[in-house]
Coordinates of C-alpha atoms and ligand atoms in Angstrom, one line a residue:
Chain A
M1 CA 0.4 18.2 25.9
H2 CA -1.0 20.2 28.6
P3 CA 1.2 20.5 31.7
A4 CA -0.7 19.9 34.9
G5 CA -1.7 22.9 36.8
G6 CA -1.5 25.5 34.0
P7 CA -4.4 27.5 32.6
I8 CA -7.1 25.5 30.8
P9 CA -6.7 26.0 27.1
D10 CA -9.3 25.3 24.4
K11 CA -10.5 21.8 23.6
P12 CA -7.6 19.6 22.6
V13 CA -7.5 18.1 19.1
L14 CA -6.7 14.7 20.6
H15 CA -7.3 13.4 24.1
V16 CA -6.1 10.0 24.9
R17 CA -7.0 7.9 27.9
V18 CA -6.1 4.3 27.5
H19 CA -6.4 2.5 30.8
N20 CA -5.1 -0.7 29.4
K21 CA -4.8 -2.7 26.2
T22 CA -4.1 -6.4 26.1
Y23 CA -3.5 -8.9 23.3
T24 CA -4.5 -12.5 23.6
R25 CA -1.4 -14.5 22.6
A26 CA -2.3 -16.9 19.8
G27 CA -2.3 -20.6 20.8
A28 CA -1.7 -20.3 24.5
G29 CA -4.6 -17.8 25.0
A30 CA -2.6 -15.9 27.6
Q31 CA -3.3 -12.2 28.0
V32 CA -0.4 -9.9 27.3
V33 CA -0.7 -6.3 28.6
V34 CA 0.7 -3.9 26.0
L35 CA -0.5 -0.5 27.2
D36 CA -0.8 0.6 30.8
N37 CA -2.5 3.8 31.7
I38 CA -1.5 6.1 28.9
E39 CA -3.1 9.5 29.1
F40 CA -2.3 12.8 27.4
A41 CA -3.8 15.5 25.3
L42 CA -2.6 17.3 22.2
H43 CA -3.7 20.9 21.3
A44 CA -3.9 22.5 17.9
G45 CA -0.4 23.3 16.5
E46 CA 1.4 21.1 19.1
T47 CA 3.9 18.5 18.1
L48 CA 4.4 15.5 20.3
A49 CA 6.8 12.6 19.9
I50 CA 6.3 9.4 21.7
I51 CA 9.5 7.5 22.1
G52 CA 9.9 4.0 23.4
P53 CA 11.9 0.8 22.7
S54 CA 10.9 -1.5 19.8
G55 CA 8.0 -3.7 20.7
C56 CA 6.8 -1.6 23.6
G57 CA 3.4 -0.9 22.1
K58 CA 3.9 2.3 20.1
S59 CA 2.2 1.1 16.9
T60 CA -0.6 -0.4 19.0
L61 CA -1.2 2.9 20.6
L62 CA -1.2 4.7 17.3
R63 CA -3.7 2.2 15.8
I64 CA -6.0 2.8 18.8
I65 CA -5.7 6.6 18.3
A66 CA -6.4 6.3 14.6
G67 CA -9.6 4.3 15.4
L68 CA -8.2 1.1 13.7
D69 CA -8.2 -0.9 16.9
K70 CA -11.4 -0.7 19.0
H71 CA -10.5 -3.4 21.5
Y72 CA -9.1 -1.5 24.4
D73 CA -10.2 -0.1 27.8
G74 CA -10.3 3.7 27.7
V75 CA -11.7 6.8 26.0
I76 CA -10.3 8.7 23.0
A77 CA -11.4 12.1 21.7
R78 CA -10.1 12.5 18.2
P79 CA -11.0 14.5 15.0
Q80 CA -13.9 13.4 12.8
P81 CA -13.2 10.7 10.3
G82 CA -11.4 12.1 7.3
R83 CA -9.9 14.9 9.4
L84 CA -7.1 12.7 10.7
S85 CA -4.3 11.3 8.6
M86 CA -1.5 8.8 9.1
V87 CA 1.8 7.8 7.8
F88 CA 2.2 4.1 8.5
Q89 CA 5.4 2.2 9.3
E90 CA 5.2 0.9 5.7
P91 CA 4.2 3.3 2.9
R92 CA 0.9 1.4 2.2
L93 CA 0.5 2.8 -1.3
L94 CA -1.8 1.4 -4.0
A95 CA 0.7 -0.3 -6.3
W96 CA -1.7 -0.2 -9.2
R97 CA -2.2 3.6 -9.2
D98 CA 0.4 6.2 -10.0
V99 CA 1.8 8.6 -7.3
E100 CA -0.6 11.4 -8.1
T101 CA -3.6 9.2 -8.1
N102 CA -2.6 7.6 -4.8
I103 CA -2.7 11.1 -3.4
R104 CA -5.9 12.3 -5.1
L105 CA -7.8 9.2 -4.0
V106 CA -7.6 10.3 -0.4
A107 CA -7.8 14.0 -1.1
P108 CA -10.1 14.4 -4.2
G109 CA -10.6 18.1 -3.4
I110 CA -6.9 19.1 -3.5
S111 CA -6.1 21.9 -5.9
A112 CA -3.5 21.4 -8.6
A113 CA -1.4 24.1 -7.0
A114 CA -1.5 22.6 -3.5
L115 CA -0.6 19.2 -5.0
A116 CA 2.3 20.6 -7.0
D117 CA 3.5 22.4 -3.8
L118 CA 3.5 19.1 -1.8
L119 CA 5.3 17.2 -4.6
Q120 CA 7.8 19.9 -4.8
A121 CA 8.4 20.1 -1.0
L122 CA 9.1 16.3 -1.0
G123 CA 11.2 16.2 -4.2
L124 CA 8.5 14.1 -6.0
N125 CA 7.7 16.4 -8.9
E126 CA 9.4 14.0 -11.4
H127 CA 7.6 11.0 -10.0
A128 CA 3.9 12.1 -10.2
R129 CA 3.3 9.6 -13.0
S130 CA 5.4 6.8 -11.5
F131 CA 3.9 3.7 -10.1
P132 CA 4.9 2.8 -6.5
G133 CA 6.7 -0.4 -7.7
E134 CA 9.1 1.9 -9.6
L135 CA 10.1 3.9 -6.5
S136 CA 12.7 3.3 -3.8
L137 CA 11.6 2.9 -0.2
G138 CA 12.7 6.5 0.5
L139 CA 10.5 7.9 -2.4
A140 CA 7.6 5.7 -1.4
R141 CA 7.8 7.0 2.1
R142 CA 7.7 10.6 0.7
V143 CA 4.6 9.7 -1.2
A144 CA 3.0 8.4 2.0
I145 CA 3.9 11.7 3.7
A146 CA 2.6 13.8 0.8
R147 CA -0.7 11.8 0.9
A148 CA -1.0 12.4 4.6
F149 CA -0.6 16.2 4.2
A150 CA -2.8 16.3 1.1
V151 CA -6.0 15.8 3.2
A152 CA -5.1 18.9 5.3
P153 CA -5.8 17.0 8.5
Q154 CA -6.5 18.4 11.9
L155 CA -4.2 15.7 13.3
L156 CA -1.2 13.9 11.7
L157 CA -0.1 10.6 13.0
L158 CA 3.4 9.3 12.1
D159 CA 4.6 5.8 12.8
E160 CA 8.4 5.5 12.6
P161 CA 8.3 7.3 9.2
F162 CA 12.1 6.9 8.6
V163 CA 12.7 3.3 9.8
S164 CA 15.0 1.2 7.5
L165 CA 16.3 4.1 5.5
D166 CA 20.0 4.9 5.4
E167 CA 21.2 7.6 7.7
A168 CA 21.9 10.3 5.1
L169 CA 18.5 9.8 3.6
V170 CA 16.9 9.9 7.0
R171 CA 18.5 13.2 7.8
K172 CA 17.3 14.7 4.6
L173 CA 13.7 13.4 4.9
R174 CA 13.6 14.4 8.6
A175 CA 14.4 18.0 7.6
E176 CA 11.8 18.0 4.8
L177 CA 9.1 16.6 7.1
A178 CA 10.0 19.1 9.9
A179 CA 9.7 22.0 7.4
L180 CA 6.3 20.7 6.2
V181 CA 5.0 20.3 9.7
A182 CA 6.2 23.8 10.6
K183 CA 4.8 25.4 7.4
H184 CA 1.4 23.9 7.9
A185 CA 1.5 24.4 11.7
M186 CA 0.4 20.7 11.7
T187 CA -0.8 19.1 14.9
T188 CA 1.5 16.1 14.9
L189 CA 1.9 12.9 16.9
L190 CA 5.1 11.1 16.0
V191 CA 5.9 7.6 17.3
T192 CA 9.5 6.5 17.1
H193 CA 12.3 4.6 18.8
D194 CA 14.9 7.1 17.6
L195 CA 15.5 10.2 19.7
L196 CA 16.8 12.1 16.7
D197 CA 13.4 11.8 15.0
A198 CA 11.7 13.2 18.1
V199 CA 14.1 16.1 18.5
A200 CA 13.8 17.1 14.9
L201 CA 10.0 17.2 14.8
A202 CA 8.5 17.6 18.2
D203 CA 8.3 20.2 20.9
Q204 CA 7.3 17.7 23.6
L205 CA 8.5 14.2 24.3
L206 CA 6.8 11.4 26.0
V207 CA 9.0 8.5 27.1
L208 CA 7.4 5.1 27.3
S209 CA 8.7 2.1 29.2
P210 CA 9.3 -1.3 27.6
R211 CA 6.2 -3.5 27.4
P212 CA 3.7 -2.9 29.0
A213 CA 4.2 0.7 27.9
R214 CA 3.7 3.3 30.7
I215 CA 4.5 7.0 30.5
L216 CA 7.9 7.3 32.2
E217 CA 8.6 11.0 31.5
V218 CA 7.2 14.0 29.8
I219 CA 9.9 16.3 28.5
R220 CA 9.6 19.8 26.9
L221 CA 12.0 20.1 24.0
D222 CA 13.9 23.3 23.1
R223 CA 15.3 22.7 19.7
S224 CA 17.5 25.8 19.9
N225 CA 19.6 24.3 22.6
P226 CA 22.6 22.5 21.1
M227 CA 23.3 20.4 24.2
L228 CA 19.9 19.0 24.0
V229 CA 20.4 15.6 22.3
A230 CA 23.3 14.5 24.5
D231 CA 21.5 15.7 27.7
L232 CA 18.3 14.0 26.6
R233 CA 20.1 10.8 25.9
R234 CA 21.5 10.7 29.4
K235 CA 18.2 11.7 30.9
I236 CA 16.2 9.0 29.1
A237 CA 19.0 6.5 29.8
D238 CA 18.6 7.1 33.5
R239 CA 14.9 6.5 33.3
L240 CA 15.3 3.5 31.0
A241 CA 18.5 1.9 32.2
E242 CA 17.5 -1.5 31.1
N243 CA 16.9 -0.5 27.5
V244 CA 20.1 0.1 25.6
S245 CA 18.8 0.2 22.1
L246 CA 16.7 3.3 22.7
V247 CA 19.7 5.4 23.6
A248 CA 22.3 3.8 21.3
A249 CA 24.4 6.3 19.3
P250 CA 23.3 6.8 15.7
Chain B
M1 CA 4.7 -19.8 -37.0
T2 CA 5.2 -23.0 -35.0
R3 CA 1.5 -22.9 -34.1
L4 CA 0.5 -22.6 -37.7
L5 CA 2.7 -25.6 -38.7
S6 CA 1.2 -27.5 -35.8
L7 CA -2.3 -26.7 -37.0
L8 CA -1.4 -27.6 -40.6
S9 CA -0.1 -31.0 -39.4
L10 CA -3.3 -31.5 -37.5
V11 CA -5.4 -30.9 -40.7
L12 CA -3.0 -33.2 -42.6
A13 CA -3.4 -36.0 -40.0
W14 CA -7.1 -35.5 -40.2
Q15 CA -7.0 -35.9 -44.0
I16 CA -4.9 -39.1 -43.8
G17 CA -7.2 -40.4 -41.0
A18 CA -10.2 -39.7 -43.1
H19 CA -8.7 -41.6 -46.0
F20 CA -8.3 -44.8 -43.9
A21 CA -11.4 -44.5 -41.7
G22 CA -13.8 -43.8 -44.5
A23 CA -16.2 -40.8 -44.9
Q24 CA -18.9 -42.4 -42.7
L25 CA -16.8 -42.2 -39.5
L26 CA -14.3 -39.4 -40.3
P27 CA -15.2 -37.1 -43.1
S28 CA -12.4 -35.2 -44.8
P29 CA -11.7 -31.5 -44.0
L30 CA -13.1 -30.5 -47.3
V31 CA -16.5 -32.2 -46.6
V32 CA -16.7 -30.5 -43.2
A33 CA -15.8 -27.2 -44.8
G34 CA -18.7 -27.8 -47.2
V35 CA -21.1 -28.4 -44.4
F36 CA -19.8 -25.2 -42.6
W37 CA -20.4 -23.2 -45.8
R38 CA -23.9 -24.6 -46.4
E39 CA -25.0 -24.0 -42.8
T40 CA -23.5 -20.5 -42.8
V41 CA -25.2 -19.4 -46.0
S42 CA -28.5 -20.8 -44.8
G43 CA -28.1 -18.7 -41.7
N44 CA -28.7 -21.6 -39.4
M45 CA -25.2 -21.9 -38.0
P46 CA -24.9 -18.2 -37.1
R47 CA -28.3 -18.3 -35.5
Q48 CA -27.7 -21.4 -33.4
L49 CA -24.3 -20.0 -32.4
M50 CA -25.7 -16.7 -31.3
I51 CA -28.4 -18.5 -29.2
T52 CA -25.7 -20.7 -27.5
L53 CA -23.4 -17.7 -27.0
A54 CA -26.2 -15.7 -25.4
R55 CA -26.8 -18.6 -23.0
V56 CA -23.1 -18.8 -22.2
A57 CA -22.9 -15.1 -21.5
I58 CA -26.0 -14.9 -19.3
A59 CA -25.2 -18.0 -17.3
F60 CA -21.5 -17.0 -17.0
G61 CA -22.5 -13.5 -15.9
I62 CA -24.9 -14.7 -13.3
A63 CA -22.4 -17.3 -11.9
M64 CA -19.5 -14.8 -11.9
V65 CA -21.4 -12.0 -10.1
L66 CA -23.1 -14.2 -7.5
G67 CA -20.1 -16.6 -7.1
S68 CA -17.7 -13.7 -6.7
L69 CA -19.9 -11.9 -4.2
L70 CA -20.3 -15.1 -2.2
G71 CA -16.6 -15.9 -2.4
V72 CA -15.5 -12.5 -1.3
A73 CA -18.0 -12.5 1.6
M74 CA -16.8 -16.0 2.6
G75 CA -13.2 -14.8 2.4
R76 CA -14.0 -11.8 4.7
S77 CA -16.2 -13.5 7.2
R78 CA -15.1 -16.6 9.0
W79 CA -18.6 -17.1 10.2
L80 CA -20.2 -17.1 6.7
D81 CA -17.3 -19.3 5.5
R82 CA -18.2 -21.9 8.0
I83 CA -21.9 -21.8 7.1
A84 CA -21.5 -21.7 3.3
D85 CA -18.4 -23.9 2.8
P86 CA -20.3 -27.3 3.0
W87 CA -22.7 -26.1 0.3
V88 CA -19.9 -25.0 -1.9
V89 CA -18.1 -28.3 -1.5
V90 CA -21.2 -30.3 -2.3
L91 CA -22.0 -28.2 -5.4
L92 CA -18.3 -28.3 -6.5
N93 CA -18.3 -32.1 -6.4
L94 CA -21.8 -32.7 -7.7
P95 CA -21.5 -33.9 -11.4
A96 CA -22.7 -31.3 -13.8
L97 CA -25.2 -33.8 -15.3
V98 CA -26.9 -34.3 -12.0
I99 CA -27.5 -30.6 -11.5
I100 CA -28.8 -30.3 -15.1
V101 CA -31.2 -33.2 -14.8
L102 CA -32.5 -32.1 -11.5
A103 CA -33.0 -28.6 -12.7
Y104 CA -35.0 -29.9 -15.6
I105 CA -37.1 -32.2 -13.4
W106 CA -37.8 -29.5 -10.8
A107 CA -38.3 -26.5 -13.1
G108 CA -39.4 -28.1 -16.3
L109 CA -37.6 -27.9 -19.7
T110 CA -37.5 -24.1 -19.5
E111 CA -34.9 -21.5 -20.4
T112 CA -34.7 -20.6 -16.7
A113 CA -33.9 -24.1 -15.7
A114 CA -31.2 -24.3 -18.4
I115 CA -29.5 -21.1 -17.4
S116 CA -29.8 -21.8 -13.7
A117 CA -28.3 -25.3 -14.1
V118 CA -25.3 -23.9 -16.0
A119 CA -24.8 -21.0 -13.6
L120 CA -25.1 -23.3 -10.6
N121 CA -22.3 -25.5 -12.1
K122 CA -19.9 -22.5 -12.4
L123 CA -20.9 -20.6 -9.2
P124 CA -19.0 -22.7 -6.6
N125 CA -15.8 -22.5 -8.8
A126 CA -16.0 -18.7 -8.9
A127 CA -16.7 -18.6 -5.2
V128 CA -13.7 -20.7 -4.2
T129 CA -11.4 -18.7 -6.5
L130 CA -12.6 -15.3 -5.2
R131 CA -12.5 -16.5 -1.6
E132 CA -8.8 -17.1 -2.1
G133 CA -8.6 -13.6 -3.5
A134 CA -10.4 -12.0 -0.6
R135 CA -8.2 -13.9 1.9
A136 CA -5.1 -12.4 0.1
L137 CA -6.4 -8.8 0.4
D138 CA -3.8 -6.6 2.1
P139 CA -5.1 -5.6 5.5
G140 CA -2.6 -2.7 5.6
L141 CA -4.4 -1.1 2.6
D142 CA -7.7 -1.7 4.3
E143 CA -6.5 0.2 7.3
M144 CA -5.1 2.9 5.1
A145 CA -8.5 3.3 3.4
E146 CA -10.2 3.3 6.8
V147 CA -8.0 6.0 8.3
F148 CA -8.4 8.3 5.3
A149 CA -12.2 7.6 5.4
M150 CA -12.4 6.6 1.8
P151 CA -16.0 6.2 0.6
F152 CA -17.2 2.6 0.0
G153 CA -17.4 2.9 -3.8
R154 CA -13.9 4.4 -4.2
R155 CA -12.5 1.7 -1.9
V156 CA -14.1 -1.1 -3.9
R157 CA -12.9 0.4 -7.2
H158 CA -9.4 1.5 -6.3
V159 CA -8.3 -0.7 -3.4
I160 CA -10.2 -4.0 -3.5
L161 CA -11.0 -4.8 -7.2
P162 CA -7.4 -4.2 -8.4
Q163 CA -6.3 -6.8 -5.8
L164 CA -9.0 -9.2 -6.9
A165 CA -8.3 -8.7 -10.6
P166 CA -5.9 -11.7 -11.0
Y167 CA -8.5 -14.0 -9.3
L168 CA -11.3 -12.6 -11.4
A169 CA -9.2 -13.3 -14.5
A170 CA -8.5 -16.8 -13.3
A171 CA -12.2 -17.5 -12.6
T172 CA -13.1 -16.0 -16.0
R173 CA -10.7 -18.2 -17.8
T174 CA -11.7 -21.5 -16.2
G175 CA -15.3 -20.4 -16.0
L176 CA -15.7 -19.8 -19.7
S177 CA -14.3 -23.1 -20.7
L178 CA -16.5 -24.8 -18.1
V179 CA -19.6 -22.9 -19.0
W180 CA -19.6 -23.4 -22.7
K181 CA -19.1 -27.1 -22.4
I182 CA -22.0 -27.4 -19.9
V183 CA -24.3 -25.2 -22.1
L184 CA -24.0 -27.7 -24.9
V185 CA -25.1 -30.5 -22.6
V186 CA -28.0 -28.5 -21.3
E187 CA -29.1 -27.7 -24.8
L188 CA -28.8 -31.3 -25.9
L189 CA -30.9 -32.5 -23.0
G190 CA -33.7 -29.9 -22.8
R191 CA -33.6 -27.2 -25.4
S192 CA -34.9 -27.1 -29.0
N193 CA -32.3 -24.7 -30.3
G194 CA -28.6 -23.8 -29.9
V195 CA -25.4 -25.6 -30.9
G196 CA -26.0 -28.4 -28.4
F197 CA -29.5 -29.1 -29.9
E198 CA -28.0 -29.2 -33.4
L199 CA -25.3 -31.6 -32.2
G200 CA -28.0 -33.8 -30.7
T201 CA -30.0 -33.9 -33.9
A202 CA -26.9 -34.7 -35.9
F203 CA -26.0 -37.5 -33.5
Q204 CA -29.4 -39.2 -34.0
L205 CA -28.8 -39.0 -37.8
F206 CA -25.2 -40.1 -37.5
D207 CA -24.3 -37.0 -39.4
V208 CA -20.6 -36.7 -38.5
P209 CA -19.8 -33.8 -40.9
T210 CA -22.3 -31.6 -39.1
I211 CA -21.1 -32.6 -35.7
M212 CA -17.5 -31.7 -36.7
A213 CA -18.5 -28.5 -38.4
Y214 CA -20.3 -27.2 -35.3
G215 CA -17.7 -28.4 -32.9
L216 CA -14.9 -26.7 -34.8
V217 CA -16.7 -23.5 -35.2
F218 CA -17.4 -23.5 -31.5
V219 CA -13.7 -24.0 -30.7
A220 CA -12.9 -21.1 -33.0
V221 CA -15.4 -18.7 -31.4
M222 CA -14.1 -19.5 -27.9
L223 CA -10.6 -18.9 -29.0
L224 CA -11.6 -15.5 -30.4
V225 CA -13.3 -14.7 -27.0
E226 CA -10.2 -15.7 -25.2
T227 CA -7.9 -13.7 -27.5
F228 CA -10.0 -10.6 -27.8
L229 CA -11.7 -10.4 -24.4
V230 CA -10.0 -12.4 -21.7
Q231 CA -6.4 -11.7 -22.6
P232 CA -6.8 -7.9 -23.1
F233 CA -8.5 -7.8 -19.7
E234 CA -5.6 -9.6 -18.1
T235 CA -3.1 -7.2 -19.7
Y236 CA -5.2 -4.2 -18.6
A237 CA -5.5 -5.5 -15.0
S238 CA -1.8 -6.1 -14.6
R239 CA -0.5 -3.1 -16.5
W240 CA 0.9 -1.5 -13.3
R241 CA 3.2 -4.4 -12.6
P242 CA 6.7 -3.2 -13.4
N243 CA 7.8 -6.6 -14.9
S244 CA 4.9 -6.8 -17.3
R245 CA 5.3 -3.4 -18.9
Ligands
ADP1 N1 -2.2 -8.4 16.7 C1 -1.3 -8.7 17.7 N2 -1.6 -9.8 18.5 C2 -0.8 -10.1 19.5 N3 0.3 -9.4 19.9 C3 0.6 -8.3 19.2 C4 -0.2 -7.9 18.1 N4 0.3 -6.8 17.6 C5 1.4 -6.5 18.3 N5 1.6 -7.4 19.3 C6 2.6 -7.4 20.4 O1 2.4 -6.2 21.1 C7 3.7 -5.6 21.4 C8 3.7 -4.2 20.9 O2 3.7 -4.2 19.5 P1 3.8 -2.8 18.7 O3 2.7 -1.9 19.1 O4 3.9 -3.2 17.2 O5 5.2 -2.3 19.2 P2 6.1 -1.1 18.6 O6 5.4 -0.4 17.5 O7 6.4 -0.3 19.8 O8 7.4 -1.7 18.1 C9 4.7 -6.5 20.7 O9 5.3 -7.3 21.8 C10 4.0 -7.3 19.8 O10 4.6 -8.6 19.6
MG2 MG1 5.9 -0.2 15.5

């Protein structure tokens, strides 16, 4: 994110300008506007969280950014193919390949040491030879995260990487992911409906409205401030009074 | 063990049936075994068997490759599906005999006509099965491969083929049993060698022992193919499934 009016830094890793995105509702054929005038930039080393209520269009935005959805009105400048990686809302592993092969298939050039490091950082060292069907959802999510880091991307996209895990596990995984992002100084775009995810991982926060998603607020995060989460909750609640789920206590 | 007993009872029923029907209509197992021995020692049966098996393999291979490609393409492209579907439906419902006879009339009594006729009989079956497989492909994995810019070959081998494996196995299983039956008819009608030709000759001479010897050997060979090729492939293709290991 580049605050308006500041000095012009180098070319951003990601520049998003989506004027609008509509889906055609099946059957009725009616147009549903999902994204409305979303514009932001992300520079090397920055971490940005996009927070918004469920169903507001976060996954849609991320799919557009990843180049998976080309039917939108706007312009996106993103890294070259293969220099961008993504952790989807579901792990999306190849069930017929073991954990290590799942990672190597997207990152054939990864060194044994780098792979071992990654597995170690995510607590996967004992599971390198396991098949995804033998893993819990939490472990499968870790594999998806390891795979995304293995390609050493210029940009990492994360779509609610902790959704439907229990709270204790989420806290652990959040910390592991935050440590990895920091260690690699990874340029990261995280999409979530949970403020705690955002606070743990990002230094900037972009608040989206309910569908159609518009940018309501851009907030610079300071993770050293202990009052932050409560303050943020209130601040976002003010901007988003009609959406209770977004600011519900954990 | 039960299977062995079942087989033994079959042989016994055969023996008893032969006793009542008379050697002309139903020769005893021993007589058929004698024919089998004679034909094997003379080298005729192995030779005819190899010729037929080669035709089965070639026709099956062509039908599987072309049918699978067509089926996957139809499963992936709604446009192509709409164009090709009527063709597939017609071929699927055209009696095998009609395709065979037409192939011989149009292309002459040639090897090409014989193989094409067999392949054409199997092709729509493979296409329909693989179309199902292509429709069942997980779009989420497709997106994953796309985001990570996986090269085409790696995508086919590691993402697509493993998902299609059960459908390929199903097409193989039904395909083999279909193809080898049709190959015999094709040989009977328009070839001068192969098991089908031998059966035709034996039919004209009312040589029941030879018919039974060839028929049984053919069943045995196909069971061997099933046991040592098809089943191991299925086991291999599904080895990653937690419940099958
Ligand atoms: N392929 C689609 N066709 C039509 N509507 C869709 C499609 N995908 C998502 N939507 C709708 O667009 C809205 C945003 O979806 P999504 O981006 O998945 O939300 P989020 O990730 O924020 O929960 C939802 O109302 C959803 O029903
Ligand atoms: Mg979503």
